[in-house]
mmCIF file of C-alpha atoms in Angstrom:
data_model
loop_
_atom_site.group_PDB
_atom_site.id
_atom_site.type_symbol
_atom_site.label_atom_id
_atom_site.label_comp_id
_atom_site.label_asym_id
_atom_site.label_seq_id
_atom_site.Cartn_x
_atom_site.Cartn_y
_atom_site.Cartn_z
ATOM 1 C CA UNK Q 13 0.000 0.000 0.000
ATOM 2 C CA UNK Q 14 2.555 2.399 0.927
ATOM 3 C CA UNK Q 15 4.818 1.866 -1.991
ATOM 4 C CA UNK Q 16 1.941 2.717 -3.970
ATOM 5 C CA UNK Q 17 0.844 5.551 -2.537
ATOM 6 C CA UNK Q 18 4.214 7.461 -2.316
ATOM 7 C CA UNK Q 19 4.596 7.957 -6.205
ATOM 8 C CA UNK Q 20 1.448 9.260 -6.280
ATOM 9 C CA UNK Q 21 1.943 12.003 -4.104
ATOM 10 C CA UNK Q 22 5.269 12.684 -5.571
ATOM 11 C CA UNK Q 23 3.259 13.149 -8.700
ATOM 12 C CA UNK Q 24 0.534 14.854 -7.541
ATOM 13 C CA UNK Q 25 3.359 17.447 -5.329
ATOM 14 C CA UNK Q 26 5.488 18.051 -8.971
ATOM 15 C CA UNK Q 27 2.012 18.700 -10.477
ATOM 16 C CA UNK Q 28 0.631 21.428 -8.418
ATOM 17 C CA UNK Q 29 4.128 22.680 -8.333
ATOM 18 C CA UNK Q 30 5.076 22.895 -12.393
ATOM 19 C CA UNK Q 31 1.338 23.850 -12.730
ATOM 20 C CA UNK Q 32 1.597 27.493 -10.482
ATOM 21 C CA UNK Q 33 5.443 28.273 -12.488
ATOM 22 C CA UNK Q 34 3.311 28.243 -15.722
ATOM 23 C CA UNK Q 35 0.826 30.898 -13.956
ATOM 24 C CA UNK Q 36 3.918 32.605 -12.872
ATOM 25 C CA UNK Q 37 5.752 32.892 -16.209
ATOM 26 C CA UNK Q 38 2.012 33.382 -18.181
ATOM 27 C CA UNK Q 39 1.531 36.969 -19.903
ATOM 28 C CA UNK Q 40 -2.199 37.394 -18.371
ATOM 29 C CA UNK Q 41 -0.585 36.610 -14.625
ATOM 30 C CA UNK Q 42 2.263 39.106 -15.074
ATOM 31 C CA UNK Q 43 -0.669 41.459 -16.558
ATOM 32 C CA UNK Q 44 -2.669 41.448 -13.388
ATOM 33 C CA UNK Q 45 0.258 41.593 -11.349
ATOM 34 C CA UNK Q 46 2.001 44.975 -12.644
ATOM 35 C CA UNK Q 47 -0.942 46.507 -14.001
ATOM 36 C CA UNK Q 48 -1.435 50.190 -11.665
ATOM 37 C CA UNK Q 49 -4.991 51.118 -12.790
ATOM 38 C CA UNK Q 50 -6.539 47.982 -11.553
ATOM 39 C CA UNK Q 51 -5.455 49.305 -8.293
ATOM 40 C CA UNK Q 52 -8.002 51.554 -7.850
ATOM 41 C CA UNK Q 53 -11.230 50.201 -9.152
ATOM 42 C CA UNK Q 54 -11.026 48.176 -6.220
ATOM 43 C CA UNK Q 55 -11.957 51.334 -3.903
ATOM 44 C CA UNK Q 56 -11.443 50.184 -0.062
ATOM 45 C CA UNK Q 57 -14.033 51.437 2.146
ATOM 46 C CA UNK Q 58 -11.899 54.363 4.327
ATOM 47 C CA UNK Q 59 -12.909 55.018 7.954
ATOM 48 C CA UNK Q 60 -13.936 58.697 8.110
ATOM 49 C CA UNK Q 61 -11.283 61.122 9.259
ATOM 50 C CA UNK Q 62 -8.470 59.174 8.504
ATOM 51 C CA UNK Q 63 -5.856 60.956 6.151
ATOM 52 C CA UNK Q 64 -4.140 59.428 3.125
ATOM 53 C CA UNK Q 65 -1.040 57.731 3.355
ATOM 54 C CA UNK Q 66 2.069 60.175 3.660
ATOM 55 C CA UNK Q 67 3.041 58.902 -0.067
ATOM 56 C CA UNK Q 68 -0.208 60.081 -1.618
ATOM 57 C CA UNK Q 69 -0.592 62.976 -0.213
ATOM 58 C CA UNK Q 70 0.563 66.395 -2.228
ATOM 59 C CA UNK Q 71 3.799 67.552 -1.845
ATOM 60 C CA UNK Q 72 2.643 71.464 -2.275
ATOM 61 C CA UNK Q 73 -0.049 71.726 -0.244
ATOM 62 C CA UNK Q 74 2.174 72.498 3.235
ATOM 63 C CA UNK Q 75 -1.003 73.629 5.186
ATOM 64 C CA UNK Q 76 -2.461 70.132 6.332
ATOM 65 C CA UNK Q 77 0.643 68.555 6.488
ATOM 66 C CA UNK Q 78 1.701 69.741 10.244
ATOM 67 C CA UNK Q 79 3.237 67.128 12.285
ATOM 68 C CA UNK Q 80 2.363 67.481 16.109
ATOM 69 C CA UNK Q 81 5.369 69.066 18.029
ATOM 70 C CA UNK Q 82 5.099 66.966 21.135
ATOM 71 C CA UNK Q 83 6.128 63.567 18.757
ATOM 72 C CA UNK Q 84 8.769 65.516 17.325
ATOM 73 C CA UNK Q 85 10.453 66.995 21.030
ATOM 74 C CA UNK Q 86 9.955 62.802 21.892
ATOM 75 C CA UNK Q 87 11.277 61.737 19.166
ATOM 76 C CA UNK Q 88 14.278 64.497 19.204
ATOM 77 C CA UNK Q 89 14.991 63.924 22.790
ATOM 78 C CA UNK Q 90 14.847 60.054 22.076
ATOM 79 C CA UNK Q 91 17.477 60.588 19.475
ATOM 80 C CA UNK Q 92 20.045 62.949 21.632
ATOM 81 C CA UNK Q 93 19.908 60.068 24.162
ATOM 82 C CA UNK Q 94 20.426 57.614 21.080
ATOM 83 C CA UNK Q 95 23.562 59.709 19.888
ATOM 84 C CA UNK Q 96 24.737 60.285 23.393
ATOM 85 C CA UNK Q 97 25.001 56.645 24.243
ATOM 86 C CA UNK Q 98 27.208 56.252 21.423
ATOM 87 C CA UNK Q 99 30.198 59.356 21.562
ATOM 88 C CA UNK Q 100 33.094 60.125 23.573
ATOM 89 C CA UNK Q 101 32.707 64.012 24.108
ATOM 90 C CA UNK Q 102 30.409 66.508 23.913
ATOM 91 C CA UNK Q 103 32.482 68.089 20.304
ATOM 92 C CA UNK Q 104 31.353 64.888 19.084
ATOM 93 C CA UNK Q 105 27.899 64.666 20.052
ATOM 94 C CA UNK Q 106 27.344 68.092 18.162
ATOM 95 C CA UNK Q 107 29.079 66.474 15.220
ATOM 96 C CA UNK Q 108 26.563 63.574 15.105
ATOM 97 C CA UNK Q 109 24.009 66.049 16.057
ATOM 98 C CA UNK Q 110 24.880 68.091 12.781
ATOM 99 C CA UNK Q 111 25.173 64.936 10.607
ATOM 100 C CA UNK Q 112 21.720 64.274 11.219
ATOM 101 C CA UNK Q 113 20.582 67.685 10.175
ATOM 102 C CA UNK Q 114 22.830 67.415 7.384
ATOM 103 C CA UNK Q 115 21.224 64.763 5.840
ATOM 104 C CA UNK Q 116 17.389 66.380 6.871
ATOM 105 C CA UNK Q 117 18.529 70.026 5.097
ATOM 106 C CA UNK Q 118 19.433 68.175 1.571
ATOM 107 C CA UNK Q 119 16.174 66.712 1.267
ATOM 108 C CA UNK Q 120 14.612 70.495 2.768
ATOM 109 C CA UNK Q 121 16.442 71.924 -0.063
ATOM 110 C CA UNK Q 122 15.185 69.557 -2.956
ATOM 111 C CA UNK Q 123 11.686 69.930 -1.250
ATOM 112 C CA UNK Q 124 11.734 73.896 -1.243
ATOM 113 C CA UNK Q 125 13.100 73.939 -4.676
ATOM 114 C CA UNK Q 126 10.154 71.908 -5.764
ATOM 115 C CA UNK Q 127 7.532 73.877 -4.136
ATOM 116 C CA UNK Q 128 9.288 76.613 -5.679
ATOM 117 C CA UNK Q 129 8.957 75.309 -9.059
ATOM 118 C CA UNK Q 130 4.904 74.365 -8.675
ATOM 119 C CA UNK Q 131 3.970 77.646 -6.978
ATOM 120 C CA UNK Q 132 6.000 80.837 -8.310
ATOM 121 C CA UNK Q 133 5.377 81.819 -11.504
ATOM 122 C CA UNK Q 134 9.566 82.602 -12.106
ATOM 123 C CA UNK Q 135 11.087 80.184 -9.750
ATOM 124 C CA UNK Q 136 15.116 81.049 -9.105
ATOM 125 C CA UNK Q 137 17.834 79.555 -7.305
ATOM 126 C CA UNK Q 138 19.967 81.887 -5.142
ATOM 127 C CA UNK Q 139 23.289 82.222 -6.331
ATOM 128 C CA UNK Q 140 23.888 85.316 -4.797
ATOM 129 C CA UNK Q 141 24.964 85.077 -0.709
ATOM 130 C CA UNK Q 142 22.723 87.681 1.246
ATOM 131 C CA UNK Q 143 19.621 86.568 -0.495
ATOM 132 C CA UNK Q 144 20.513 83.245 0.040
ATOM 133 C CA UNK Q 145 20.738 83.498 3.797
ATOM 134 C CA UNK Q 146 17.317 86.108 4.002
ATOM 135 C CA UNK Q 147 15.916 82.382 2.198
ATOM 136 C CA UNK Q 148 17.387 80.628 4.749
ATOM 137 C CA UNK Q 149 16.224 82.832 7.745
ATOM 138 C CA UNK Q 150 13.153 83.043 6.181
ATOM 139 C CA UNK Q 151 11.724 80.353 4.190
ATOM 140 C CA UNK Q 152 13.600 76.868 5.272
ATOM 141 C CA UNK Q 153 12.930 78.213 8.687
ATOM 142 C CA UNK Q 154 9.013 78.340 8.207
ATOM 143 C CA UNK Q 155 9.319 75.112 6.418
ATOM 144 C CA UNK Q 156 10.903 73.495 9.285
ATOM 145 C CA UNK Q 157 9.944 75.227 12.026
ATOM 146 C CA UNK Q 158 6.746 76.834 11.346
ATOM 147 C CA UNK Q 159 8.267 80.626 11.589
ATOM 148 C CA UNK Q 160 10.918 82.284 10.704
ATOM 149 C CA UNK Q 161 14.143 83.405 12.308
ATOM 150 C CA UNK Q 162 14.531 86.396 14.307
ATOM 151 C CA UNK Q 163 17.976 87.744 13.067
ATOM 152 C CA UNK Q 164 20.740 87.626 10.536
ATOM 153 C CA UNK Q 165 23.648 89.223 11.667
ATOM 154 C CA UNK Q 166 27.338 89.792 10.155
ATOM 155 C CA UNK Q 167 30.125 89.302 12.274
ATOM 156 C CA UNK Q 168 31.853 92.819 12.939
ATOM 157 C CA UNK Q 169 35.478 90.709 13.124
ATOM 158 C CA UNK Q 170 35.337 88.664 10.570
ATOM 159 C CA UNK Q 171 34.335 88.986 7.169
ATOM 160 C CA UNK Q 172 33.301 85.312 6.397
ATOM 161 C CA UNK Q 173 31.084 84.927 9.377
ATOM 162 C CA UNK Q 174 27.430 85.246 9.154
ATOM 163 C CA UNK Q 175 24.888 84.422 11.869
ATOM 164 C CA UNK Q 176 21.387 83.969 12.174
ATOM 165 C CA UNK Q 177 19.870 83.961 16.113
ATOM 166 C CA UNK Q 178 16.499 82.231 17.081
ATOM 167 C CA UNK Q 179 15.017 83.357 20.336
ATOM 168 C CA UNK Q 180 12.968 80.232 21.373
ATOM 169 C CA UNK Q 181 14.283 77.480 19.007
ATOM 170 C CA UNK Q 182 11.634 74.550 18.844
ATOM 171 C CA UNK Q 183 13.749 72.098 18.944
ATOM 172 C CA UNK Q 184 14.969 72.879 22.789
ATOM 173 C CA UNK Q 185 12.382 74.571 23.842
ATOM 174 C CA UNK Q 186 12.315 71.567 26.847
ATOM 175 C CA UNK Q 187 15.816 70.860 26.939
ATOM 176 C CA UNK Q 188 17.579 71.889 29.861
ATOM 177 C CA UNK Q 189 21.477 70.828 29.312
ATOM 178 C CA UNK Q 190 23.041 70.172 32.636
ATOM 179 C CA UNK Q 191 26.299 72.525 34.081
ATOM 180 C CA UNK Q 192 28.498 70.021 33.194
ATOM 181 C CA UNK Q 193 28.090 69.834 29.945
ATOM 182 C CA UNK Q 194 27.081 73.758 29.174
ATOM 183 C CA UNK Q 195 28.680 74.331 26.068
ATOM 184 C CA UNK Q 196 26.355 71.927 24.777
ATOM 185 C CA UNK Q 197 23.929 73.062 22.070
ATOM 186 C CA UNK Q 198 21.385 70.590 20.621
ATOM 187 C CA UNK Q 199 20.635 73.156 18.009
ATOM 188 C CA UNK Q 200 23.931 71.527 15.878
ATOM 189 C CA UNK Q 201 21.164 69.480 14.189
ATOM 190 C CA UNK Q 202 20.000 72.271 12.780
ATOM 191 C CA UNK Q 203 23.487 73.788 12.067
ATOM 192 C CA UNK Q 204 23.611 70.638 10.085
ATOM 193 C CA UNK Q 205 20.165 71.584 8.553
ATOM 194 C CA UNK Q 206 22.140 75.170 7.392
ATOM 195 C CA UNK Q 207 24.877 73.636 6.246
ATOM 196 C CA UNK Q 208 23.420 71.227 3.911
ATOM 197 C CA UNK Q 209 21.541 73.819 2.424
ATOM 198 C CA UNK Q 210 23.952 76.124 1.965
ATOM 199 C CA UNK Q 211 26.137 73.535 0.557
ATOM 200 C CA UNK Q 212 23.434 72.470 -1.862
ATOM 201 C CA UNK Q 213 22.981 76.002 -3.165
ATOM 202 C CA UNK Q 214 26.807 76.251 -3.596
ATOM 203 C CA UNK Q 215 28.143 78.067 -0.528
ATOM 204 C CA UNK Q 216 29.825 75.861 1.157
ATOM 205 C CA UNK Q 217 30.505 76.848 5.264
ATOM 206 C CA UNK Q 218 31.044 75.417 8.623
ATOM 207 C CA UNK Q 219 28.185 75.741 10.540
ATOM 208 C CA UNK Q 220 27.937 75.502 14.093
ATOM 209 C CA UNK Q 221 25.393 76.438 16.845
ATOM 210 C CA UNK Q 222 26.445 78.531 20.049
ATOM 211 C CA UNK Q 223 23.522 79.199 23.347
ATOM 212 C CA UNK Q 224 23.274 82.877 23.709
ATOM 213 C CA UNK Q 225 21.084 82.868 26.697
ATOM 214 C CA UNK Q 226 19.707 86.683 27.009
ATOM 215 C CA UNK Q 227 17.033 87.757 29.661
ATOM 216 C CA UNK Q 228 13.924 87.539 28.037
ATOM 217 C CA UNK Q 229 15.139 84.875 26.150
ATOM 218 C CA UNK Q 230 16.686 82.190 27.844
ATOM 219 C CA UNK Q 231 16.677 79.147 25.171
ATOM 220 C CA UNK Q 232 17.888 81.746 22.543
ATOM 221 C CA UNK Q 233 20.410 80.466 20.069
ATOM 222 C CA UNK Q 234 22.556 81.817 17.402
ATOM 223 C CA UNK Q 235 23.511 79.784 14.416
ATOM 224 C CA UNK Q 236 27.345 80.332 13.593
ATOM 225 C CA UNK Q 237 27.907 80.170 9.376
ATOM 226 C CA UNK Q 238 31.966 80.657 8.848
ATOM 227 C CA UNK Q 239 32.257 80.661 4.755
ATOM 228 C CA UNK Q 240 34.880 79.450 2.881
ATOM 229 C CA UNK Q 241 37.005 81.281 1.464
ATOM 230 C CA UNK Q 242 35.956 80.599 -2.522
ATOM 231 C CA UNK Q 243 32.182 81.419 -1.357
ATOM 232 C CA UNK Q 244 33.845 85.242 -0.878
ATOM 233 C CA UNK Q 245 36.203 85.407 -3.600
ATOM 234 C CA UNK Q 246 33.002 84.701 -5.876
ATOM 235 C CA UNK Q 247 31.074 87.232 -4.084
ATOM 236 C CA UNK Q 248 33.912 89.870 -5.219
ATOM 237 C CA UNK Q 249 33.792 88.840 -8.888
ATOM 238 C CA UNK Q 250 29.848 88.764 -9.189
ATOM 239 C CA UNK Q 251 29.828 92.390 -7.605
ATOM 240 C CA UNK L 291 -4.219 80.368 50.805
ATOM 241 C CA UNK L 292 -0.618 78.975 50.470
ATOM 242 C CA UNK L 293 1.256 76.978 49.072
ATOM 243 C CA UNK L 294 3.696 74.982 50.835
ATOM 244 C CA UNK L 295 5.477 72.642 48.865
ATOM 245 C CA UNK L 296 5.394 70.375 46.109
ATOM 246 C CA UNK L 297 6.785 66.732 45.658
ATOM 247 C CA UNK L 298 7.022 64.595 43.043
ATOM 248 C CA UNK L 299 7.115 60.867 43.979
ATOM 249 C CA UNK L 300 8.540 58.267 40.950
ATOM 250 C CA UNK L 301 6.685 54.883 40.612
ATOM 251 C CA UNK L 302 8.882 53.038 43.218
ATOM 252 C CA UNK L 303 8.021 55.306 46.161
ATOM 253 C CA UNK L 304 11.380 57.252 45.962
ATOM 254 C CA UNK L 305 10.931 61.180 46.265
ATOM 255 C CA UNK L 306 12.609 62.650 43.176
ATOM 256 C CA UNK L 307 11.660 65.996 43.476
ATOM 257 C CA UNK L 308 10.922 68.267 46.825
ATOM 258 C CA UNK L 309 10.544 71.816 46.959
ATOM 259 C CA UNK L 310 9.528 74.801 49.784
ATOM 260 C CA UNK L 311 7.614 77.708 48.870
ATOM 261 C CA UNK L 312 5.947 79.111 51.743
ATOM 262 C CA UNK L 313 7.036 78.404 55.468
ATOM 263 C CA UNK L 314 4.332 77.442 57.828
ATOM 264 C CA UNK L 315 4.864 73.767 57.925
ATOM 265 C CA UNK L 316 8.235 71.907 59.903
ATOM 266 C CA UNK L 317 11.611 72.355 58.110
ATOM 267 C CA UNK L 318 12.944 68.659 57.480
ATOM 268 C CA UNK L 319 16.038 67.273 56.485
ATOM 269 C CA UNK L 320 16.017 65.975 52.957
ATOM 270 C CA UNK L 321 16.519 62.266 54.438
ATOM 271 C CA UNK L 322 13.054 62.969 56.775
ATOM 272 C CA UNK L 323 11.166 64.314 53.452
ATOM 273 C CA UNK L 324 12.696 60.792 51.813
ATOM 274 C CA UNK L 325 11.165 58.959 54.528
ATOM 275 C CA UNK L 326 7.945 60.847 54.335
ATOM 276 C CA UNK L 327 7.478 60.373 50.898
ATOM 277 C CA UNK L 328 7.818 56.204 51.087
ATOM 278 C CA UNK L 329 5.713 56.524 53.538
ATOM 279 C CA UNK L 330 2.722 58.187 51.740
ATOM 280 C CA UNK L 331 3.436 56.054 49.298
ATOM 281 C CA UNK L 332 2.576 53.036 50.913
ATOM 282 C CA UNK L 333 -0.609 54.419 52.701
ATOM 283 C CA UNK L 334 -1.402 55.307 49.073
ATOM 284 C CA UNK L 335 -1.595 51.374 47.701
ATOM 285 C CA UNK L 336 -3.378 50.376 50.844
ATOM 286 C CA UNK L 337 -5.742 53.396 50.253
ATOM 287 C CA UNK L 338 -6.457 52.411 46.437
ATOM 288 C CA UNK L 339 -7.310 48.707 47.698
ATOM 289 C CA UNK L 340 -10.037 49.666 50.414
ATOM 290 C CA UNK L 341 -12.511 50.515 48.353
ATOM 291 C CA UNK L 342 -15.243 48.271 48.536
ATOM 292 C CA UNK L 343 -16.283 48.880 45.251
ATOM 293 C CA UNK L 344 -13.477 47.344 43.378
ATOM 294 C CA UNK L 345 -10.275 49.453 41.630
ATOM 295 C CA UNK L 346 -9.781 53.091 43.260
ATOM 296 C CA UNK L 347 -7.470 55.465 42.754
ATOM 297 C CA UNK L 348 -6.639 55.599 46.033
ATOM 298 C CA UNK L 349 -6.362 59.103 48.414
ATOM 299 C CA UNK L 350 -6.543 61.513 46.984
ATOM 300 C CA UNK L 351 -6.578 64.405 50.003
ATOM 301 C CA UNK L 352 -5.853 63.942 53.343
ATOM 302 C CA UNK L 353 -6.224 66.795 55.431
ATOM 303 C CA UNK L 354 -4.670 67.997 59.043
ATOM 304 C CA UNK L 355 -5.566 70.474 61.413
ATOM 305 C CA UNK L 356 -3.351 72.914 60.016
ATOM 306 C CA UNK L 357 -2.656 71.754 56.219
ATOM 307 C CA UNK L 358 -3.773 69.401 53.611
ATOM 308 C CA UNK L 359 -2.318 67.186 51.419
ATOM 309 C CA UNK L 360 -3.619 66.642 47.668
ATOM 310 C CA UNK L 361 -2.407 63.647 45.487
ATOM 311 C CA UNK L 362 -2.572 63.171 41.712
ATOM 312 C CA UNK L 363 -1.571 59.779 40.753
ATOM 313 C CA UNK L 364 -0.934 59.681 37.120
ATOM 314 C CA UNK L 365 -1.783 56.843 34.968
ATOM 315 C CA UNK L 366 1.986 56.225 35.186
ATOM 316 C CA UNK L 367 3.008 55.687 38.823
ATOM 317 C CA UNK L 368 4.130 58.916 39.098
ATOM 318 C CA UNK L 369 2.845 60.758 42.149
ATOM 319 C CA UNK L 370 2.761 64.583 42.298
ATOM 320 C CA UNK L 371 1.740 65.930 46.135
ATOM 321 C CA UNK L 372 0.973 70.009 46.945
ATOM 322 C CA UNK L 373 1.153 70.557 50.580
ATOM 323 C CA UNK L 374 -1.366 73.642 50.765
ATOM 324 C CA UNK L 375 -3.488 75.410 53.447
ATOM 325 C CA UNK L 376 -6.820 74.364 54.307
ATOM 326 C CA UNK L 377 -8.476 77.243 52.672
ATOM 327 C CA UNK L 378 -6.498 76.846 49.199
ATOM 328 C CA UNK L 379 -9.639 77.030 46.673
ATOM 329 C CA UNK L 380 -8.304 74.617 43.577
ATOM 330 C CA UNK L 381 -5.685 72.120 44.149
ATOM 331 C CA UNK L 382 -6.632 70.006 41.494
ATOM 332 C CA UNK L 383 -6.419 71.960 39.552
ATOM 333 C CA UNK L 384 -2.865 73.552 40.447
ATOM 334 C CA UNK L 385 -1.560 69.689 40.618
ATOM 335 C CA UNK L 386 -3.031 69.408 36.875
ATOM 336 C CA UNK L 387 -0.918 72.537 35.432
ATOM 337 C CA UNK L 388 2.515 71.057 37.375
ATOM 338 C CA UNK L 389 1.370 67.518 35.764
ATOM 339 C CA UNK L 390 1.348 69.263 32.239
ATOM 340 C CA UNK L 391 4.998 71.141 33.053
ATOM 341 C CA UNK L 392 6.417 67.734 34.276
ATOM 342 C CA UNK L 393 5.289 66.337 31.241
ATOM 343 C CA UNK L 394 6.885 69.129 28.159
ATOM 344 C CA UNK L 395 10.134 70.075 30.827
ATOM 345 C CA UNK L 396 10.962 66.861 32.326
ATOM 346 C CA UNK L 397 10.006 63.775 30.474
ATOM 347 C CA UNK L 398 11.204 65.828 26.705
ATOM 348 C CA UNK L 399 14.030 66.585 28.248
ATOM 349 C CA UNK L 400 16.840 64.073 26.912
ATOM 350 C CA UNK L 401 19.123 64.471 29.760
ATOM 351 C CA UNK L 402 16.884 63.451 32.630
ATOM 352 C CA UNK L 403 16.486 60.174 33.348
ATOM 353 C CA UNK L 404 13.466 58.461 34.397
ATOM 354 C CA UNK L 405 12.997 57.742 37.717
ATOM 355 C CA UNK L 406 15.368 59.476 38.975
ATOM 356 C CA UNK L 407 15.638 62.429 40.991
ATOM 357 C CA UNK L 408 14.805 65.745 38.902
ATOM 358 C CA UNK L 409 17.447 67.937 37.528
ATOM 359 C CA UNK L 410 16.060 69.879 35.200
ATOM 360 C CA UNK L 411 16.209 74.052 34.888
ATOM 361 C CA UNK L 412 13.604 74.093 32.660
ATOM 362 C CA UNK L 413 11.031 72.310 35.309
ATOM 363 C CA UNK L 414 12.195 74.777 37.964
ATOM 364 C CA UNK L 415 11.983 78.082 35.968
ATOM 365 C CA UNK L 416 8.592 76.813 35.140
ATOM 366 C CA UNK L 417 6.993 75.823 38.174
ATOM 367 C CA UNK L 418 8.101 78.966 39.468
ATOM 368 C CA UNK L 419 6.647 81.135 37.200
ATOM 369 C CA UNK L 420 3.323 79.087 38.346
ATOM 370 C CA UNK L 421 4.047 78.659 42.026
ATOM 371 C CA UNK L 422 6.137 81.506 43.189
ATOM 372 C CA UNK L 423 9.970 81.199 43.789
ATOM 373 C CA UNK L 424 8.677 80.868 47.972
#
């Protein structure tokens, strides 16, 4: 009995199995599989309230697409504990810091260009510096952060230094860095935010973030952009 | 109407955070106010199991001749206790505002660590622009 029934199965196994490769390799299989419009005629009954999927949704339309601050400060703190964890000194920590802004301000930059492009009538790239940083203070700042900077300032020393200050940056607004690490500034990552932005519009800097507590304004920070050198020497030709 | 003090007990009875504002009760040492604090926290879990109604949140005032005590007890473990006078109209209400500072200065706050005792600048520049600096 059992020596009969084992070829069987075998047969029956090689069968099914040969059988689904031919669905596999048919045209009308491969049809239904990559086709994208018979996606949606198969409309899936959505609860009411519930937004689309981050993917669909339009990348213009900035007004509905708010993300709640209290996630982000959790999910900011959560990383500074991350990156902490994992450096020797508190120089590096603001490099990691920046890193991650870094690689946030490259995709601002493609974004803003882009919303550029669909919503102004003669969209530009900066080439120029001051009007560069005004788009900086003013417009990654509100894409970002919801507002814009309070300052740009020009260092009275040095002629490659530029700075812009935020009173109450978001982003520490409920950090308190302990004494013994007060040069600390979590505000690298957005250093890192400048810096990749200014890189990607061709002005390559070193940006770094300094607290300048003032009285009224105890969380105030001031974004430190030192040029290099080429970034001026073009400045002098286009003038 | 005043305002005593304010302490914040963490889930495992241990007082993390203990501050004066007003005198009128006994100055203790901080080990006493440690003791205290265990203390009330036990009477609290035999409190929230003597309800003969099933679950309870457990006391929530208790009040002396001269002072009373309110308690929030927050959904996690964390206890927050304002030592007020008798009279003090709302609280509640006070305990809710110090829950919400707690909450944005303390727990977003990436160098505090939970549990432990609070170190924070941002928690104590804000509760004393609620309390008073006392």
């Amino acid at each position: 009995m059992s020596s009969y029934a084992q070829p069987h199965s075998r047969v029956s196994v090689l069968s099914t199995s040969s059988q689904s490769s031919v669905e596999h390799l048919s045209p009308a299989a491969s049809s239904t599989r990559f086709s994208l419009p018979s996606i949606p005629t198969t409309p899936q009954p959505k609860p009411a309230g519930v937004r689309p999927n981050i993917y669909d949704r339009n990348l213009n339309k900035t007004r509905i697409t708010e993300v709640s601050a209290a996630a982000f400060t959790f999910l900011f703190s959560e990383t500074v504990q991350y990156t902490q964890k994992r450096v020797s000194g508190i120089n590096d920590l603001e490099r990691r810091l920046n890193t991650l802004g870094y690689r946030i301000g490259t995709r601002v930059l493609e974004l803003m260009v882009w919303r550029a492009e669909g919503q102004s009538k003669a969209p530009k790239r900066e080439i120029r510096l001051l009007p560069a940083l005004m788009s900086i203070h003013t417009q990654v700042w509100r894409a970002v952060f919801g507002k814009p900077a309070d300052a740009i300032e020009k260092s009275v020393d040095n002629a490659d230094e530029y700075m812009i200050v935020d009173n109450d940056p978001l982003i520490e607004r409920y950090i308190s860095v302990p004494r013994d690490m007060s040069q600390l500034s979590c505000s690298s990552f957005t250093a890192g935010i400048v810096e990749a932005v200014l890189d990607g519009l061709g002005f390559p800097a070193r940006v770094t973030a300094h607290s300048t507590p003032k009285a009224q304004y105890p969380s105030c920070t001031t974004i430190l952009i030192k040029l290099e050198k080429s970034v001026l020497e073009r400045e002098e030709v286009l003038k | 109407m005043a305002i005593y003090g304010l302490w914040v007990i963490n889930k495992a009875g241990g007082l993390v955070y203990q501050r004066n504002f007003a005198d009128g009760l006994a100055q203790l040492t901080s080990n006493e106010y440690l003791v205290l604090a265990g203390t009330l926290h036990g009477i609290h879990a035999i409190t929230s199991r003597l309800s003969p109604m099933g679950s309870s949140s457990g006391a929530q005032v208790i009040e002396g001749e001269s002072f009373k005590m309110t308690i929030l007890l927050t959904a996690s473990g964390t206890k927050f206790v304002v030592l007020t006078s008798l009279a003090e109209a709302s609280p509640d209400a006070l305990l809710q505002k110090v829950y919400e500072i707690y909450s944005d200065a303390v727990m977003k706050n990436p160098f505090h660590t939970p549990e432990m005792p609070i170190r924070s600048e941002g928690f104590d520049t804000r509760i004393t622009a609620l309390i008073g600096s006392g």
